[in-house]
mmCIF file of C-alpha atoms in Angstrom:
data_model
loop_
_atom_site.group_PDB
_atom_site.id
_atom_site.type_symbol
_atom_site.label_atom_id
_atom_site.label_comp_id
_atom_site.label_asym_id
_atom_site.label_seq_id
_atom_site.Cartn_x
_atom_site.Cartn_y
_atom_site.Cartn_z
ATOM 1 C CA UNK A 1 176.765 -72.027 88.859
ATOM 2 C CA UNK A 2 175.272 -70.113 91.380
ATOM 3 C CA UNK A 3 172.890 -72.114 93.816
ATOM 4 C CA UNK A 4 170.296 -70.592 96.108
ATOM 5 C CA UNK A 5 171.534 -70.649 99.731
ATOM 6 C CA UNK A 6 169.866 -71.857 102.879
ATOM 7 C CA UNK A 7 169.402 -69.569 105.725
ATOM 8 C CA UNK A 8 171.465 -72.130 107.939
ATOM 9 C CA UNK A 9 174.894 -70.459 107.036
ATOM 10 C CA UNK A 10 176.838 -73.901 108.032
ATOM 11 C CA UNK A 11 175.070 -74.914 111.201
ATOM 12 C CA UNK A 12 174.755 -78.264 112.025
ATOM 13 C CA UNK A 13 171.452 -79.432 110.387
ATOM 14 C CA UNK A 14 169.663 -82.817 110.131
ATOM 15 C CA UNK A 15 168.654 -83.984 106.613
ATOM 16 C CA UNK A 16 165.889 -86.637 106.921
ATOM 17 C CA UNK A 17 165.522 -88.725 103.803
ATOM 18 C CA UNK A 18 163.212 -91.725 103.851
ATOM 19 C CA UNK A 19 163.554 -93.995 100.692
ATOM 20 C CA UNK A 20 161.826 -97.273 99.773
ATOM 21 C CA UNK A 21 163.707 -100.082 101.860
ATOM 22 C CA UNK A 22 163.958 -102.338 98.495
ATOM 23 C CA UNK A 23 163.913 -101.487 94.996
ATOM 24 C CA UNK A 24 163.337 -104.025 92.203
ATOM 25 C CA UNK A 25 164.348 -102.753 88.807
ATOM 26 C CA UNK A 26 164.947 -104.239 85.200
ATOM 27 C CA UNK A 27 162.733 -106.593 83.087
ATOM 28 C CA UNK A 28 160.715 -109.025 85.180
ATOM 29 C CA UNK A 29 160.906 -106.802 88.317
ATOM 30 C CA UNK A 30 157.106 -107.322 88.748
ATOM 31 C CA UNK A 31 157.484 -111.297 88.789
ATOM 32 C CA UNK A 32 160.088 -110.638 91.479
ATOM 33 C CA UNK A 33 157.658 -108.725 93.541
ATOM 34 C CA UNK A 34 155.639 -112.210 94.322
ATOM 35 C CA UNK A 35 156.751 -113.709 97.426
ATOM 36 C CA UNK A 36 157.913 -110.640 99.138
ATOM 37 C CA UNK A 37 154.663 -109.391 100.303
ATOM 38 C CA UNK A 38 151.952 -111.384 102.418
ATOM 39 C CA UNK A 39 149.657 -112.567 99.873
ATOM 40 C CA UNK A 40 146.532 -113.393 101.997
ATOM 41 C CA UNK A 41 144.323 -110.276 101.949
ATOM 42 C CA UNK A 42 146.520 -108.647 99.059
ATOM 43 C CA UNK A 43 144.823 -105.519 97.554
ATOM 44 C CA UNK A 44 145.986 -104.154 94.115
ATOM 45 C CA UNK A 45 145.120 -100.757 93.387
ATOM 46 C CA UNK A 46 144.952 -99.537 89.723
ATOM 47 C CA UNK A 47 142.869 -97.811 87.418
ATOM 48 C CA UNK A 48 140.372 -98.613 84.691
ATOM 49 C CA UNK A 49 142.232 -97.797 81.599
ATOM 50 C CA UNK A 50 145.468 -100.266 82.698
ATOM 51 C CA UNK A 51 142.991 -103.228 82.927
ATOM 52 C CA UNK A 52 143.753 -104.382 79.684
ATOM 53 C CA UNK A 53 147.515 -103.715 79.396
ATOM 54 C CA UNK A 54 150.489 -106.229 79.653
ATOM 55 C CA UNK A 55 151.478 -105.208 82.906
ATOM 56 C CA UNK A 56 147.934 -105.786 84.628
ATOM 57 C CA UNK A 57 147.991 -109.204 83.154
ATOM 58 C CA UNK A 58 151.405 -109.832 84.418
ATOM 59 C CA UNK A 59 150.326 -108.741 88.319
ATOM 60 C CA UNK A 60 147.050 -110.925 87.776
ATOM 61 C CA UNK A 61 149.483 -114.133 87.106
ATOM 62 C CA UNK A 62 151.741 -112.948 90.073
ATOM 63 C CA UNK A 63 149.228 -112.421 92.469
ATOM 64 C CA UNK A 64 146.173 -114.916 91.629
ATOM 65 C CA UNK A 65 144.439 -114.561 95.017
ATOM 66 C CA UNK A 66 144.689 -110.854 95.095
ATOM 67 C CA UNK A 67 141.369 -108.405 95.269
ATOM 68 C CA UNK A 68 141.751 -105.600 92.654
ATOM 69 C CA UNK A 69 140.250 -102.339 93.177
ATOM 70 C CA UNK A 70 140.154 -99.960 90.108
ATOM 71 C CA UNK A 71 139.290 -96.278 90.191
ATOM 72 C CA UNK A 72 138.883 -93.820 87.353
ATOM 73 C CA UNK A 73 141.722 -91.971 85.833
ATOM 74 C CA UNK A 74 142.331 -88.348 86.387
ATOM 75 C CA UNK A 75 143.918 -86.191 88.863
ATOM 76 C CA UNK A 76 143.511 -87.650 92.390
ATOM 77 C CA UNK A 77 141.073 -86.548 94.972
ATOM 78 C CA UNK A 78 140.550 -86.802 98.561
ATOM 79 C CA UNK A 79 137.361 -88.334 97.963
ATOM 80 C CA UNK A 80 139.063 -90.919 95.694
ATOM 81 C CA UNK A 81 140.992 -91.959 99.022
ATOM 82 C CA UNK A 82 137.954 -91.886 101.079
ATOM 83 C CA UNK A 83 135.953 -94.189 98.508
ATOM 84 C CA UNK A 84 138.860 -96.507 98.556
ATOM 85 C CA UNK A 85 138.725 -96.745 102.272
ATOM 86 C CA UNK A 86 134.999 -97.028 102.662
ATOM 87 C CA UNK A 87 135.463 -100.233 100.056
ATOM 88 C CA UNK A 88 138.303 -101.903 101.369
ATOM 89 C CA UNK A 89 138.514 -101.434 105.363
ATOM 90 C CA UNK A 90 136.235 -104.166 106.027
ATOM 91 C CA UNK A 91 138.632 -106.561 104.170
ATOM 92 C CA UNK A 92 141.509 -105.698 106.567
ATOM 93 C CA UNK A 93 144.264 -105.924 104.022
ATOM 94 C CA UNK A 94 147.430 -107.021 105.097
ATOM 95 C CA UNK A 95 149.167 -105.278 101.946
ATOM 96 C CA UNK A 96 148.460 -103.132 98.956
ATOM 97 C CA UNK A 97 150.054 -102.941 95.538
ATOM 98 C CA UNK A 98 149.714 -99.816 93.778
ATOM 99 C CA UNK A 99 149.964 -100.010 90.031
ATOM 100 C CA UNK A 100 149.576 -96.704 87.933
ATOM 101 C CA UNK A 101 150.745 -93.211 87.359
ATOM 102 C CA UNK A 102 151.117 -90.995 89.845
ATOM 103 C CA UNK A 103 147.601 -90.468 90.702
ATOM 104 C CA UNK A 104 146.990 -94.185 91.438
ATOM 105 C CA UNK A 105 150.030 -94.493 93.413
ATOM 106 C CA UNK A 106 149.416 -91.149 95.754
ATOM 107 C CA UNK A 107 145.709 -92.597 96.554
ATOM 108 C CA UNK A 108 147.208 -96.031 97.288
ATOM 109 C CA UNK A 109 149.772 -94.473 99.576
ATOM 110 C CA UNK A 110 147.097 -92.517 101.426
ATOM 111 C CA UNK A 111 144.818 -95.551 101.496
ATOM 112 C CA UNK A 112 147.537 -97.877 102.679
ATOM 113 C CA UNK A 113 148.340 -95.195 105.579
ATOM 114 C CA UNK A 114 144.750 -94.760 106.761
ATOM 115 C CA UNK A 115 143.392 -98.034 106.079
ATOM 116 C CA UNK A 116 143.273 -99.106 109.962
ATOM 117 C CA UNK A 117 143.072 -95.687 111.419
ATOM 118 C CA UNK A 118 139.327 -95.148 111.356
ATOM 119 C CA UNK A 119 139.812 -91.433 110.143
ATOM 120 C CA UNK A 120 138.365 -89.670 107.301
ATOM 121 C CA UNK A 121 140.804 -88.748 104.445
ATOM 122 C CA UNK A 122 139.820 -85.263 104.765
ATOM 123 C CA UNK A 123 141.031 -84.947 108.235
ATOM 124 C CA UNK A 124 144.661 -86.626 107.767
ATOM 125 C CA UNK A 125 145.753 -83.782 105.353
ATOM 126 C CA UNK A 126 148.968 -81.943 106.017
ATOM 127 C CA UNK A 127 152.127 -83.491 108.010
ATOM 128 C CA UNK A 128 150.676 -86.556 109.448
ATOM 129 C CA UNK A 129 152.905 -88.286 112.153
ATOM 130 C CA UNK A 130 151.187 -91.670 111.500
ATOM 131 C CA UNK A 131 152.785 -95.126 110.952
ATOM 132 C CA UNK A 132 151.565 -97.507 108.401
ATOM 133 C CA UNK A 133 150.663 -101.147 109.300
ATOM 134 C CA UNK A 134 150.136 -102.749 106.113
ATOM 135 C CA UNK A 135 153.028 -103.785 103.637
ATOM 136 C CA UNK A 136 152.861 -101.284 100.517
ATOM 137 C CA UNK A 137 154.757 -101.859 97.267
ATOM 138 C CA UNK A 138 154.401 -99.445 94.114
ATOM 139 C CA UNK A 139 154.801 -99.957 90.435
ATOM 140 C CA UNK A 140 154.999 -96.827 88.453
ATOM 141 C CA UNK A 141 153.475 -96.974 84.823
ATOM 142 C CA UNK A 142 154.760 -93.472 84.173
ATOM 143 C CA UNK A 143 158.464 -92.076 84.588
ATOM 144 C CA UNK A 144 157.146 -88.761 85.752
ATOM 145 C CA UNK A 145 156.114 -88.353 89.122
ATOM 146 C CA UNK A 146 158.427 -90.427 91.289
ATOM 147 C CA UNK A 147 155.480 -91.070 93.812
ATOM 148 C CA UNK A 148 157.204 -94.407 94.290
ATOM 149 C CA UNK A 149 159.899 -92.484 96.127
ATOM 150 C CA UNK A 150 158.280 -89.753 98.418
ATOM 151 C CA UNK A 151 156.395 -89.526 101.401
ATOM 152 C CA UNK A 152 153.957 -87.015 99.685
ATOM 153 C CA UNK A 153 150.723 -87.606 98.399
ATOM 154 C CA UNK A 154 149.037 -84.531 96.618
ATOM 155 C CA UNK A 155 145.234 -84.737 96.431
ATOM 156 C CA UNK A 156 142.502 -82.146 95.040
ATOM 157 C CA UNK A 157 140.439 -80.817 97.798
ATOM 158 C CA UNK A 158 136.764 -81.532 96.653
ATOM 159 C CA UNK A 159 135.550 -78.330 98.230
ATOM 160 C CA UNK A 160 137.429 -75.989 96.462
ATOM 161 C CA UNK A 161 139.615 -77.733 94.017
ATOM 162 C CA UNK A 162 142.970 -76.998 95.526
ATOM 163 C CA UNK A 163 145.594 -79.646 95.791
ATOM 164 C CA UNK A 164 146.634 -80.255 99.015
ATOM 165 C CA UNK A 165 149.351 -82.381 100.492
ATOM 166 C CA UNK A 166 149.263 -85.224 103.002
ATOM 167 C CA UNK A 167 152.959 -85.864 103.812
ATOM 168 C CA UNK A 168 153.964 -88.766 106.106
ATOM 169 C CA UNK A 169 157.110 -91.050 106.516
ATOM 170 C CA UNK A 170 154.114 -93.799 106.353
ATOM 171 C CA UNK A 171 153.672 -93.063 102.776
ATOM 172 C CA UNK A 172 157.187 -94.509 101.415
ATOM 173 C CA UNK A 173 156.514 -97.824 100.257
ATOM 174 C CA UNK A 174 158.383 -100.970 101.547
ATOM 175 C CA UNK A 175 159.156 -101.899 97.797
ATOM 176 C CA UNK A 176 159.415 -99.815 94.583
ATOM 177 C CA UNK A 177 159.164 -101.761 91.465
ATOM 178 C CA UNK A 178 161.088 -99.952 88.409
ATOM 179 C CA UNK A 179 160.102 -102.455 85.496
ATOM 180 C CA UNK A 180 160.456 -101.093 82.107
ATOM 181 C CA UNK A 181 157.799 -103.200 80.894
ATOM 182 C CA UNK A 182 155.142 -101.277 82.919
ATOM 183 C CA UNK A 183 155.692 -98.113 80.673
ATOM 184 C CA UNK A 184 155.424 -99.648 77.347
ATOM 185 C CA UNK A 185 151.854 -98.800 76.537
ATOM 186 C CA UNK A 186 152.467 -95.122 77.484
ATOM 187 C CA UNK A 187 151.165 -92.895 74.333
ATOM 188 C CA UNK A 188 154.002 -90.761 72.981
ATOM 189 C CA UNK A 189 152.338 -87.661 74.427
ATOM 190 C CA UNK A 190 151.899 -88.914 78.027
ATOM 191 C CA UNK A 191 155.357 -90.199 78.011
ATOM 192 C CA UNK A 192 156.491 -86.792 77.107
ATOM 193 C CA UNK A 193 154.774 -84.789 79.312
ATOM 194 C CA UNK A 194 155.212 -87.284 82.289
ATOM 195 C CA UNK A 195 158.931 -87.176 81.435
ATOM 196 C CA UNK A 196 158.796 -83.276 81.811
ATOM 197 C CA UNK A 197 157.232 -83.607 85.204
ATOM 198 C CA UNK A 198 160.483 -85.710 86.143
ATOM 199 C CA UNK A 199 162.630 -82.929 84.738
ATOM 200 C CA UNK A 200 160.953 -80.464 86.493
ATOM 201 C CA UNK A 201 161.292 -82.329 89.847
ATOM 202 C CA UNK A 202 164.946 -82.695 89.242
ATOM 203 C CA UNK A 203 165.393 -78.913 88.206
ATOM 204 C CA UNK A 204 163.185 -77.354 90.768
ATOM 205 C CA UNK A 205 164.609 -79.483 93.487
ATOM 206 C CA UNK A 206 168.157 -78.465 92.449
ATOM 207 C CA UNK A 207 167.327 -74.582 92.896
ATOM 208 C CA UNK A 208 165.135 -74.753 95.662
ATOM 209 C CA UNK A 209 166.396 -72.937 98.910
ATOM 210 C CA UNK A 210 166.126 -76.438 100.798
ATOM 211 C CA UNK A 211 168.428 -78.177 98.436
ATOM 212 C CA UNK A 212 171.752 -79.461 99.695
ATOM 213 C CA UNK A 213 174.560 -81.431 98.233
ATOM 214 C CA UNK A 214 172.753 -84.952 98.859
ATOM 215 C CA UNK A 215 169.412 -83.951 97.098
ATOM 216 C CA UNK A 216 171.541 -81.928 94.507
ATOM 217 C CA UNK A 217 173.174 -85.181 93.532
ATOM 218 C CA UNK A 218 169.790 -86.743 93.044
ATOM 219 C CA UNK A 219 168.651 -83.818 90.920
ATOM 220 C CA UNK A 220 171.753 -83.627 88.508
ATOM 221 C CA UNK A 221 171.519 -87.271 87.982
ATOM 222 C CA UNK A 222 167.910 -87.101 87.096
ATOM 223 C CA UNK A 223 168.421 -84.018 84.607
ATOM 224 C CA UNK A 224 171.256 -85.797 82.733
ATOM 225 C CA UNK A 225 169.190 -88.883 82.353
ATOM 226 C CA UNK A 226 166.204 -87.270 81.066
ATOM 227 C CA UNK A 227 168.292 -85.124 78.651
ATOM 228 C CA UNK A 228 169.806 -88.578 77.075
ATOM 229 C CA UNK A 229 166.870 -90.772 77.455
ATOM 230 C CA UNK A 230 163.284 -88.959 77.197
ATOM 231 C CA UNK A 231 163.472 -88.403 73.520
ATOM 232 C CA UNK A 232 164.072 -92.078 72.822
ATOM 233 C CA UNK A 233 161.465 -93.172 75.349
ATOM 234 C CA UNK A 234 158.904 -90.959 73.775
ATOM 235 C CA UNK A 235 159.595 -91.749 69.999
ATOM 236 C CA UNK A 236 160.683 -95.546 70.402
ATOM 237 C CA UNK A 237 158.649 -96.908 72.958
ATOM 238 C CA UNK A 238 160.509 -100.622 72.207
ATOM 239 C CA UNK A 239 163.652 -99.025 73.907
ATOM 240 C CA UNK A 240 163.723 -100.777 76.899
ATOM 241 C CA UNK A 241 167.059 -99.128 78.066
ATOM 242 C CA UNK A 242 165.350 -95.814 77.513
ATOM 243 C CA UNK A 243 162.399 -96.496 79.501
ATOM 244 C CA UNK A 244 164.245 -98.037 82.327
ATOM 245 C CA UNK A 245 166.617 -95.048 82.418
ATOM 246 C CA UNK A 246 163.625 -92.825 82.415
ATOM 247 C CA UNK A 247 162.107 -94.885 85.378
ATOM 248 C CA UNK A 248 165.305 -94.166 87.459
ATOM 249 C CA UNK A 249 165.396 -90.195 86.614
ATOM 250 C CA UNK A 250 161.846 -90.311 87.863
ATOM 251 C CA UNK A 251 162.860 -91.742 90.834
ATOM 252 C CA UNK A 252 165.991 -89.641 91.572
ATOM 253 C CA UNK A 253 163.576 -86.602 90.874
ATOM 254 C CA UNK A 254 161.117 -87.885 93.818
ATOM 255 C CA UNK A 255 164.069 -88.715 95.666
ATOM 256 C CA UNK A 256 165.438 -85.007 95.714
ATOM 257 C CA UNK A 257 162.032 -83.317 95.883
ATOM 258 C CA UNK A 258 161.478 -85.317 98.856
ATOM 259 C CA UNK A 259 164.275 -83.519 100.729
ATOM 260 C CA UNK A 260 164.323 -79.871 98.725
ATOM 261 C CA UNK A 261 160.595 -79.834 97.472
ATOM 262 C CA UNK A 262 159.450 -78.132 94.334
ATOM 263 C CA UNK A 263 159.228 -74.453 93.587
ATOM 264 C CA UNK A 264 157.293 -71.684 91.628
ATOM 265 C CA UNK A 265 156.498 -73.966 88.363
ATOM 266 C CA UNK A 266 154.577 -76.541 90.660
ATOM 267 C CA UNK A 267 152.908 -73.575 92.516
ATOM 268 C CA UNK A 268 151.645 -72.248 89.332
ATOM 269 C CA UNK A 269 150.973 -75.355 87.613
ATOM 270 C CA UNK A 270 148.233 -76.355 90.245
ATOM 271 C CA UNK A 271 145.926 -73.503 88.906
ATOM 272 C CA UNK A 272 146.181 -74.697 85.460
ATOM 273 C CA UNK A 273 145.513 -78.185 86.793
ATOM 274 C CA UNK A 274 142.624 -76.872 88.567
ATOM 275 C CA UNK A 275 141.019 -76.072 85.260
ATOM 276 C CA UNK A 276 141.549 -79.703 83.831
ATOM 277 C CA UNK A 277 145.107 -79.417 82.276
ATOM 278 C CA UNK A 278 146.953 -82.563 83.071
ATOM 279 C CA UNK A 279 149.718 -81.981 85.766
ATOM 280 C CA UNK A 280 152.699 -82.666 83.249
ATOM 281 C CA UNK A 281 151.219 -80.510 80.507
ATOM 282 C CA UNK A 282 150.973 -77.980 83.106
ATOM 283 C CA UNK A 283 154.556 -78.022 84.241
ATOM 284 C CA UNK A 284 155.684 -78.556 80.372
ATOM 285 C CA UNK A 285 154.170 -75.345 79.395
ATOM 286 C CA UNK A 286 155.240 -73.225 82.430
ATOM 287 C CA UNK A 287 158.768 -74.315 82.888
ATOM 288 C CA UNK A 288 160.828 -71.958 80.427
ATOM 289 C CA UNK A 289 158.209 -69.100 81.268
ATOM 290 C CA UNK A 290 158.657 -69.332 85.211
ATOM 291 C CA UNK A 291 162.353 -69.421 84.696
ATOM 292 C CA UNK A 292 162.772 -66.557 82.639
ATOM 293 C CA UNK A 293 160.269 -64.341 84.657
ATOM 294 C CA UNK A 294 161.363 -65.200 88.090
ATOM 295 C CA UNK A 295 165.014 -66.036 87.858
ATOM 296 C CA UNK A 296 166.172 -63.283 85.303
ATOM 297 C CA UNK A 297 169.174 -65.287 84.262
ATOM 298 C CA UNK A 298 168.127 -68.823 84.729
ATOM 299 C CA UNK A 299 171.300 -70.256 83.269
ATOM 300 C CA UNK A 300 173.082 -68.901 86.570
ATOM 301 C CA UNK A 301 170.901 -71.267 88.453
ATOM 302 C CA UNK A 302 170.167 -74.168 86.489
ATOM 303 C CA UNK A 303 172.659 -76.524 84.852
ATOM 304 C CA UNK A 304 172.075 -77.551 81.463
ATOM 305 C CA UNK A 305 168.938 -74.812 81.125
ATOM 306 C CA UNK A 306 169.104 -74.240 77.625
ATOM 307 C CA UNK A 307 169.014 -78.018 76.932
ATOM 308 C CA UNK A 308 166.136 -78.468 79.162
ATOM 309 C CA UNK A 309 164.212 -75.965 77.272
ATOM 310 C CA UNK A 310 165.088 -77.099 73.749
ATOM 311 C CA UNK A 311 164.167 -80.386 74.963
ATOM 312 C CA UNK A 312 160.668 -79.533 76.176
ATOM 313 C CA UNK A 313 160.096 -77.883 72.524
ATOM 314 C CA UNK A 314 161.155 -80.830 70.849
ATOM 315 C CA UNK A 315 158.494 -83.115 72.550
ATOM 316 C CA UNK A 316 154.863 -83.686 71.238
ATOM 317 C CA UNK A 317 153.431 -81.663 74.299
ATOM 318 C CA UNK A 318 149.926 -80.308 74.025
ATOM 319 C CA UNK A 319 149.279 -76.723 73.812
ATOM 320 C CA UNK A 320 147.190 -74.548 76.197
ATOM 321 C CA UNK A 321 144.490 -74.052 73.475
ATOM 322 C CA UNK A 322 143.485 -78.118 73.975
ATOM 323 C CA UNK A 323 141.897 -77.097 77.206
ATOM 324 C CA UNK A 324 139.292 -75.075 78.494
ATOM 325 C CA UNK A 325 141.492 -72.209 80.026
ATOM 326 C CA UNK A 326 140.449 -68.698 79.094
ATOM 327 C CA UNK A 327 143.023 -65.553 79.361
ATOM 328 C CA UNK A 328 140.270 -63.726 81.420
ATOM 329 C CA UNK A 329 141.167 -66.381 84.006
ATOM 330 C CA UNK A 330 144.984 -65.251 84.368
ATOM 331 C CA UNK A 331 144.428 -62.946 87.455
ATOM 332 C CA UNK A 332 142.399 -65.474 89.153
ATOM 333 C CA UNK A 333 144.916 -68.311 88.700
ATOM 334 C CA UNK A 334 147.838 -65.777 89.672
ATOM 335 C CA UNK A 335 145.886 -65.210 93.111
ATOM 336 C CA UNK A 336 145.347 -68.923 93.581
ATOM 337 C CA UNK A 337 148.952 -69.738 92.898
ATOM 338 C CA UNK A 338 149.816 -67.190 95.926
ATOM 339 C CA UNK A 339 148.193 -69.788 98.219
ATOM 340 C CA UNK A 340 150.952 -72.399 97.574
ATOM 341 C CA UNK A 341 153.067 -71.036 100.123
ATOM 342 C CA UNK A 342 154.702 -74.243 100.744
ATOM 343 C CA UNK A 343 156.159 -74.408 97.265
ATOM 344 C CA UNK A 344 156.558 -70.820 96.665
ATOM 345 C CA UNK A 345 158.657 -70.576 99.993
ATOM 346 C CA UNK A 346 161.327 -73.087 97.952
ATOM 347 C CA UNK A 347 161.643 -70.603 95.320
ATOM 348 C CA UNK A 348 165.262 -68.910 95.063
ATOM 349 C CA UNK A 349 163.623 -65.533 94.533
ATOM 350 C CA UNK A 350 160.063 -64.134 95.627
ATOM 351 C CA UNK A 351 157.259 -64.505 93.383
ATOM 352 C CA UNK A 352 154.405 -61.924 93.519
ATOM 353 C CA UNK A 353 150.814 -62.202 92.247
ATOM 354 C CA UNK A 354 151.713 -59.853 89.413
ATOM 355 C CA UNK A 355 154.610 -61.911 87.987
ATOM 356 C CA UNK A 356 152.643 -64.891 88.017
ATOM 357 C CA UNK A 357 149.742 -63.019 86.291
ATOM 358 C CA UNK A 358 152.480 -62.029 83.682
ATOM 359 C CA UNK A 359 153.577 -65.768 83.280
ATOM 360 C CA UNK A 360 150.024 -67.083 83.040
ATOM 361 C CA UNK A 361 149.360 -64.165 80.113
ATOM 362 C CA UNK A 362 152.455 -65.068 78.474
ATOM 363 C CA UNK A 363 151.092 -68.589 77.627
ATOM 364 C CA UNK A 364 148.342 -67.089 75.610
ATOM 365 C CA UNK A 365 150.591 -64.681 74.000
ATOM 366 C CA UNK A 366 152.891 -67.502 72.858
ATOM 367 C CA UNK A 367 149.793 -69.447 71.526
ATOM 368 C CA UNK A 368 148.686 -66.261 69.551
ATOM 369 C CA UNK A 369 152.177 -66.007 67.987
ATOM 370 C CA UNK A 370 152.118 -69.451 67.175
ATOM 371 C CA UNK A 371 148.891 -69.358 65.245
#
């Protein structure tokens, strides 16, 4: 197996790897959270479409005094964080519990970090050397983003639609809750493409030029779990073991990318996301194309590559024609992808704008052949 090498050439380096200090997992993990956080002035942040789910009722029972703040679904924006800050700062919360997919968790993380800073959300973007003063727990309801693991908050800039990162150690929660019951209500397509998002985190972090033996161990553990359990989690939602294993796989992907980062798949995915394609769908559509077009022989870089591709093909992932993306936008999307310098710099080979353009066009060629 050929791995991308860093430029450190064996010199002494420091690996900074922050993880939640407590991880609750298994059936009933949501209830175990009660009593581990200050319950006075506790705020639960979630989204509207989770309000009728089983996990939401369990949280209401566990935290009867909590204030609930619900946001709309969709990709998270900087303005979503600002709205939350405007609504919650006067409450001076002592703890925040984020419940939902990666969008909600990223907003909850940024809100918890900034709630006492008096700073607009837009001014905090980038690498922020800030500490968090309120307790933070995160309960993922999808097994995909690994947001409960990472210091990263990815938020769309309302001015230009570009995803920007707020990266701060204070965004790592005190407690991550991996309860398989929290993912039970996921529709099959959502379980599928969020699972592929976790797969992309694991694979991309494994080939990143920043990868090391510690991060790669997380990456490969996640890949193996996803190959074994994602089909079961999608097709048999009652399979509690499969859903719990996928939560661990997502966590491992987050742990790996927190060190090594993602690469070109995510860099190009942001252009599709800007046009309304869900993040996991974007990654699912681009994974094979990016690896084939950029790596030449992806099997030299990626363990279980063929198994990963075959898995994605077997899942109920929506196709590009389901979204309002036109082939004539390929050039613009490729140009936008080149702005993702942070991610493209992690890829083991250089990705040019011309290459990105070919990758985007291949999506439409593939769709044409399918018809």
